[in-house]
Coordinates of C-alpha atoms in Angstrom, one line a residue:
M30 CA 4.7 -13.2 4.6
L31 CA 2.2 -10.4 4.0
V32 CA 3.5 -7.1 2.6
L33 CA 1.4 -4.0 3.2
L34 CA 1.9 -1.4 0.5
P35 CA 0.5 2.1 0.0
P36 CA -1.1 2.8 -3.4
S37 CA 0.1 5.5 -5.7
E38 CA -1.7 8.9 -6.3
G39 CA -1.0 8.6 -10.0
K40 CA -2.5 5.6 -11.8
S41 CA -2.3 4.2 -15.3
A42 CA -5.4 4.3 -17.5
G43 CA -7.9 1.5 -17.2
G44 CA -7.3 -1.4 -19.6
S45 CA -9.6 -3.2 -22.0
G46 CA -10.9 -5.7 -19.5
K47 CA -14.4 -6.3 -18.4
P48 CA -16.0 -3.8 -15.9
L49 CA -15.5 -4.1 -12.2
D50 CA -16.9 -7.1 -10.4
L51 CA -16.6 -6.3 -6.7
G52 CA -17.5 -9.9 -5.8
A53 CA -14.4 -11.2 -7.6
L54 CA -11.9 -9.1 -5.6
S55 CA -9.7 -10.7 -2.9
L56 CA -10.7 -10.4 0.7
P57 CA -14.5 -10.9 0.1
G58 CA -15.2 -9.8 3.7
L59 CA -14.6 -6.3 2.5
T60 CA -17.2 -6.4 -0.3
A61 CA -20.1 -4.7 1.6
A62 CA -17.8 -1.9 2.7
R63 CA -16.4 -1.5 -0.9
T64 CA -19.9 -1.3 -2.3
E65 CA -20.8 1.4 0.2
V66 CA -17.7 3.6 -0.6
L67 CA -18.1 3.0 -4.4
E68 CA -21.7 4.0 -4.4
E69 CA -21.1 7.2 -2.5
L70 CA -18.0 8.2 -4.5
V71 CA -19.8 7.5 -7.9
G72 CA -22.9 9.3 -6.6
L73 CA -20.9 12.4 -5.5
C74 CA -18.9 12.6 -8.7
T75 CA -22.0 12.2 -10.9
A76 CA -24.2 14.7 -9.0
D77 CA -21.9 17.5 -8.2
A78 CA -18.5 17.8 -10.0
A79 CA -17.4 20.9 -8.2
K80 CA -18.2 19.5 -4.8
A81 CA -16.5 16.2 -5.7
Q82 CA -13.4 18.1 -6.8
E83 CA -13.3 19.9 -3.5
V84 CA -13.9 16.7 -1.4
L85 CA -11.2 14.8 -3.3
G86 CA -8.7 17.7 -3.0
L87 CA -8.1 17.9 -6.8
S88 CA -6.4 20.8 -8.5
E89 CA -7.9 22.3 -11.7
G90 CA -5.5 20.2 -13.7
L91 CA -6.9 17.0 -12.1
K92 CA -10.6 17.8 -12.3
G93 CA -10.9 15.3 -15.1
E94 CA -10.5 12.6 -12.4
V95 CA -14.1 13.4 -11.2
A96 CA -15.5 12.2 -14.5
K97 CA -13.4 9.1 -14.3
N98 CA -14.8 8.3 -10.8
A99 CA -18.3 8.9 -12.1
G100 CA -17.9 6.1 -14.6
L101 CA -16.2 3.5 -12.3
R102 CA -19.0 1.0 -12.5
T103 CA -18.7 0.5 -16.3
A104 CA -15.0 1.4 -16.8
A105 CA -12.6 -1.2 -18.1
T106 CA -10.3 -2.9 -15.6
R107 CA -6.8 -4.3 -15.4
P108 CA -4.8 -6.0 -12.6
A109 CA -4.1 -3.7 -9.7
G110 CA -0.4 -4.3 -10.1
E111 CA -0.7 -2.6 -13.5
I112 CA -2.9 0.3 -12.3
Y113 CA -0.6 1.6 -9.6
T114 CA 2.5 3.5 -10.8
G115 CA 5.0 5.9 -9.3
V116 CA 8.4 5.6 -7.6
L117 CA 7.7 2.6 -5.4
Y118 CA 6.0 0.6 -8.1
D119 CA 8.7 1.5 -10.7
A120 CA 11.4 0.2 -8.3
L121 CA 9.3 -2.9 -7.5
G122 CA 9.0 -3.6 -11.3
L123 CA 6.3 -6.2 -11.1
A124 CA 6.1 -6.6 -14.9
S125 CA 9.8 -7.7 -15.1
L126 CA 9.6 -10.3 -12.3
D127 CA 10.1 -13.9 -13.4
A128 CA 7.2 -16.3 -13.0
A129 CA 8.2 -17.6 -9.6
A130 CA 8.8 -14.2 -8.1
R131 CA 5.5 -12.9 -9.6
K132 CA 3.6 -15.8 -8.1
R133 CA 5.1 -14.9 -4.7
A134 CA 4.1 -11.2 -5.3
Q135 CA 0.5 -12.2 -6.0
R136 CA 0.4 -14.2 -2.8
S137 CA 2.1 -11.8 -0.5
L138 CA 1.5 -8.2 -1.6
L139 CA -1.5 -6.2 -0.4
V140 CA -2.1 -2.7 -1.6
F141 CA -4.2 -0.4 0.6
S142 CA -6.8 1.9 -0.9
G143 CA -9.3 4.6 0.1
L144 CA -11.8 3.1 -2.3
W145 CA -11.2 -0.7 -2.1
G146 CA -9.8 -1.0 1.4
A147 CA -7.1 -3.3 0.2
V148 CA -6.5 -5.4 -2.9
R149 CA -4.0 -8.0 -4.2
I150 CA -2.0 -7.1 -7.3
G151 CA -4.0 -9.6 -9.4
D152 CA -7.4 -8.1 -8.6
R153 CA -8.9 -6.3 -11.6
I154 CA -9.9 -2.7 -10.8
P155 CA -10.5 0.4 -12.9
S156 CA -8.3 3.5 -12.6
Y157 CA -9.7 5.8 -9.9
R158 CA -8.9 8.7 -7.6
C159 CA -9.8 8.5 -3.9
S160 CA -7.1 8.6 -1.3
M161 CA -7.4 7.4 2.3
G162 CA -7.3 11.0 3.5
V163 CA -10.6 11.8 1.8
K164 CA -13.6 12.6 3.9
L165 CA -16.8 11.6 2.0
P166 CA -19.9 13.6 3.0
G167 CA -21.9 10.5 4.0
L168 CA -19.2 8.1 5.3
G169 CA -16.8 10.5 6.8
A170 CA -13.0 10.1 6.9
L171 CA -12.1 6.9 5.0
G172 CA -9.2 6.0 7.2
A173 CA -11.6 5.8 10.2
Y174 CA -14.3 4.1 8.0
W175 CA -12.1 1.2 7.0
R176 CA -10.9 0.3 10.5
G177 CA -13.9 -1.8 11.4
P178 CA -14.0 -3.9 8.2
M179 CA -10.2 -4.2 8.2
A180 CA -10.1 -5.4 11.8
E181 CA -12.6 -8.2 10.8
V182 CA -10.6 -9.3 7.7
L183 CA -6.9 -8.6 7.9
P184 CA -5.9 -10.8 10.9
A185 CA -6.9 -13.9 8.9
A186 CA -5.2 -12.5 5.8
A187 CA -2.0 -12.1 7.8
G188 CA -2.0 -15.8 8.6
D189 CA 0.8 -16.9 11.0
G190 CA 3.8 -15.3 9.3
L191 CA 5.6 -12.0 9.1
V192 CA 3.7 -8.8 8.3
L193 CA 5.9 -6.3 6.6
D194 CA 4.3 -2.9 6.9
L195 CA 5.5 -0.4 4.2
R196 CA 2.5 1.9 4.3
S197 CA 2.5 5.6 4.5
A198 CA 1.0 7.2 7.6
A199 CA -2.4 7.9 6.0
Y200 CA -2.9 4.3 4.9
A201 CA -1.6 2.9 8.2
T202 CA -4.7 4.5 9.9
A203 CA -7.0 2.0 8.2
W204 CA -5.6 -1.0 10.1
K205 CA -3.2 -1.3 13.0
P206 CA -2.1 -4.9 13.8
K207 CA -2.8 -5.8 17.3
G208 CA -1.9 -8.5 19.8
E209 CA -0.1 -11.6 18.4
V210 CA -0.2 -10.2 14.9
A211 CA 1.5 -7.0 16.0
G212 CA 4.3 -9.0 17.6
R213 CA 5.3 -10.4 14.2
T214 CA 4.9 -7.1 12.3
A215 CA 7.8 -5.0 11.2
T216 CA 7.3 -1.4 10.2
V217 CA 10.0 0.1 7.9
R218 CA 11.4 3.6 7.7
V219 CA 14.0 4.6 5.2
L220 CA 16.5 7.2 6.2
Q221 CA 18.9 9.0 4.0
S222 CA 22.3 9.5 5.6
K223 CA 24.5 12.5 4.7
I224 CA 27.6 13.8 6.2
V225 CA 27.3 17.6 6.9
N226 CA 30.4 19.3 8.3
G227 CA 31.7 16.0 9.5
V228 CA 28.5 15.0 11.2
E229 CA 26.1 12.4 10.1
K230 CA 22.6 13.7 9.4
R231 CA 19.6 11.4 8.8
S232 CA 16.3 12.4 7.3
V233 CA 13.3 10.9 5.6
V234 CA 13.3 11.8 1.9
S235 CA 10.2 10.8 0.0
H236 CA 11.9 9.7 -3.2
F237 CA 14.5 7.6 -1.3
N238 CA 11.8 6.2 0.9
K239 CA 9.5 5.0 -1.9
A240 CA 12.3 3.8 -4.2
T241 CA 14.0 1.8 -1.4
K242 CA 10.8 0.2 -0.2
G243 CA 10.0 -0.9 -3.8
R244 CA 13.5 -2.2 -4.3
L245 CA 13.7 -4.2 -1.1
V246 CA 10.4 -5.9 -1.7
R247 CA 11.6 -6.8 -5.2
D248 CA 14.8 -8.2 -3.8
L249 CA 13.0 -10.4 -1.3
L250 CA 10.7 -11.7 -4.1
V251 CA 13.5 -12.4 -6.5
A252 CA 15.6 -14.1 -3.9
G253 CA 12.6 -16.3 -2.9
L254 CA 13.0 -15.1 0.8
E255 CA 9.9 -15.3 3.0
P256 CA 11.1 -14.5 6.5
A257 CA 8.8 -15.9 9.2
D258 CA 9.3 -13.1 11.7
P259 CA 10.9 -9.6 12.1
A260 CA 14.2 -11.1 13.3
E261 CA 14.5 -13.2 10.2
L262 CA 13.6 -10.2 8.1
V263 CA 16.4 -8.2 9.5
A264 CA 18.9 -11.1 8.7
A265 CA 17.4 -11.4 5.2
L266 CA 17.7 -7.7 4.4
R267 CA 21.3 -7.6 5.7
G268 CA 22.1 -10.6 3.6
L269 CA 20.8 -8.7 0.6
G270 CA 23.2 -5.8 1.3
Y271 CA 20.9 -3.4 3.2
V272 CA 22.0 -1.5 6.2
V273 CA 19.3 -2.1 8.8
E274 CA 18.9 -1.0 12.3
A275 CA 16.2 -2.8 14.3
Q276 CA 14.3 -1.8 17.4
A277 CA 12.6 -4.8 19.0
P278 CA 9.6 -3.9 21.1
A279 CA 10.1 -3.7 24.9
K280 CA 7.0 -5.8 25.4
G281 CA 4.9 -8.3 23.5
G282 CA 2.0 -7.3 21.2
K283 CA 4.0 -4.4 19.6
P284 CA 5.5 -4.2 16.2
W285 CA 9.3 -4.1 15.5
G286 CA 10.7 -0.9 14.0
L287 CA 13.2 -1.2 11.2
D288 CA 15.3 1.7 9.9
V289 CA 16.9 1.1 6.5
I290 CA 19.8 3.5 6.0
V291 CA 20.7 4.6 2.5
T292 CA 23.2 7.1 1.1
E293 CA 22.1 7.1 -2.5
L294 CA 19.4 5.5 -4.8

């Protein structure tokens, strides 16, 4: 099972580990592309802080992120699973997993990134600021930039098992599973259900969406469940107590759509 996660906008501070070694990251087929993005980002943030703030879409309160990016080559690193924070990662609770569940997490979780393309939770990276929606002056929109490198690398990383896609729309632009891989991919949407004047209303609520996605991944890891395909995933989630509505594709080569219905966190 390969689980595709979005990163978090907020990130914990870099640790005390040695500086970044791009060659040591997972998915070495992305090294050349990572180098190119890193060089442009660091160059931009070093040469023109005001321009970098504009390109990165940073408020005045976050302009310190520009200096952080300028020092990425020499900044201390820590595992990606410790860098990413926020609602989804709080619910996932990597630090509190037992040894077996954590090993499964290291093997199956893949976090997408505007800067790194995608990393595994054990990969050592510095804290940074660069979303997939950024358009760098030289490379252009990062979502489009990453499509080529990802198309070369991700099918092999997906192996022959389930691909559980929990990415937000911006990060989904970087890689769209195709063909046989798409047929064993499940994309998940979380809908909050409320009764209004006796009528059920369903909507996507960011906090519910992120928290539920983190929780369901944790539950799968803790239970040691590794569904082989979307149909097995539906059964596994229902067995864990989730209310799931599944839409199987009308034809092959298309992903399944899963709606997870929640009423409260």
